[in-house]
Steps between C-alpha positions, in 0.01 A plus 500: 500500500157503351489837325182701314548605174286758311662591118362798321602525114642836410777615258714233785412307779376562854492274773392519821581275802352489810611174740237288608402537864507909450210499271228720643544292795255771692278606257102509608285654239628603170634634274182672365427783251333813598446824340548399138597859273610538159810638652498337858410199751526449814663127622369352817586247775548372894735380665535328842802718573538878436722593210582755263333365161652541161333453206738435183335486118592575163348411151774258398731524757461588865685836436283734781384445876283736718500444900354586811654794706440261856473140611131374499318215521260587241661630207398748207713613224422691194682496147465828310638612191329189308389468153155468412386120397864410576560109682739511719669297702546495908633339834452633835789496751494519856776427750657206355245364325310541151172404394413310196521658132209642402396756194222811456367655270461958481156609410472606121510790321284727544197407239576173494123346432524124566600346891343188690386594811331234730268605790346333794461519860408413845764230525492418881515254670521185306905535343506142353231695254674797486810336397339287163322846469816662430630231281250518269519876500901423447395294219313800339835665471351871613679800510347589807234361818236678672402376795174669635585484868392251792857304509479399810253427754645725738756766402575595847622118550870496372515117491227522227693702240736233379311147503203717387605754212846473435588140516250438239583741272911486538569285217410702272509844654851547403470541161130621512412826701198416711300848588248501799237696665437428827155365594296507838674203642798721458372680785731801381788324671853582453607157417295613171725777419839373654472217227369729215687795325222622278468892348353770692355400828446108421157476572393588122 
């Protein structure tokens, strides 16, 4: 049996195996980072089959998880209790399956003076663009995106959310939180706000 290996280095050795075949088998948009605190994120994903999702993390060793109270489809969990300009580590679980291994990184300190922060906009409609885009923002290494709104060319269309906003930007929006406003062709849909978790009512 073909098995998937991930080794993290701490005072011994983890490993963690999950069998080919199992391997996020079901998984349609994600994981993504949301919500980005000094002391808390917020870990986001689909799946094509409702599930209770599990997020499990640690600095050095996958130590902590968080979950969901109820199977969904579209799944949001938030890590508290995290130190400020900390990396840590993280896989999401759902079912039987696990996503890739991914890592974030907490805000800073409060008066922390230096951060990259890369902003741009009305990304519609043409993903092959978005996508290099958001590899040369990748390549920038930020701490954090901006995107000014317009994602889509029409919010209320659900098919346009993933080939349109979050294909483009899912290899890197793992390990990179990506914050939005929504713009007109938003059309204040909830498709916006099911796919965001953003502070205070989302829209600013």
């Amino acid at each position: 049996m073909i098995a998937r290996v991930w080794t993290i280095r701490c005072v011994g050795l983890l490993v963690l195996f999950c069998p080919a075949g199992i391997q996020a088998s079901d998984l349609l948009v994600g994981p993504y980072l949301q919500n980005v605190k000094s002391d808390a994120v917020t870990i986001m994903w689909e799946t094509a089959s409702p599930a209770i999702g599990k997020v499990i993390y640690g600095e050095n060793v996958l130590e902590h998880s968080a979950a969901e109270g109820a199977s969904t489809t579209l799944h949001e969990v938030t890590l508290t209790g995290l130190l400020p300009g900390r990396t840590y580590k993280y896989l999401c679980s759902w079912a039987d399956q696990l996503s890739d291994p991914a890592h974030f990184q907490t805000a800073p300190p409060e008066g922390t003076r230096v951060c990259r922060i890369v902003l741009y906009g009305d990304s519609r409609s043409n993903p092959e663009t978005h996508a290099r885009i958001a590899d040369l923002i990748a390549r920038e290494e930020p701490d954090l995106v901006l995107n000014a709104g317009d994602l889509v060319a029409r919010g209320s269309v659900y098919e346009l959310w993933k080939p349109q906003f979050l294909e483009p930007i899912l290899p890197h929006a793992s390990t990179i939180p990506w914050f939005t406003v929504p713009g007109n062709h938003e059309q204040e849909s909830p498709n916006y706000y099911n796919y965001v978790s953003l502070p205070g009512n989302e829209k600013w």
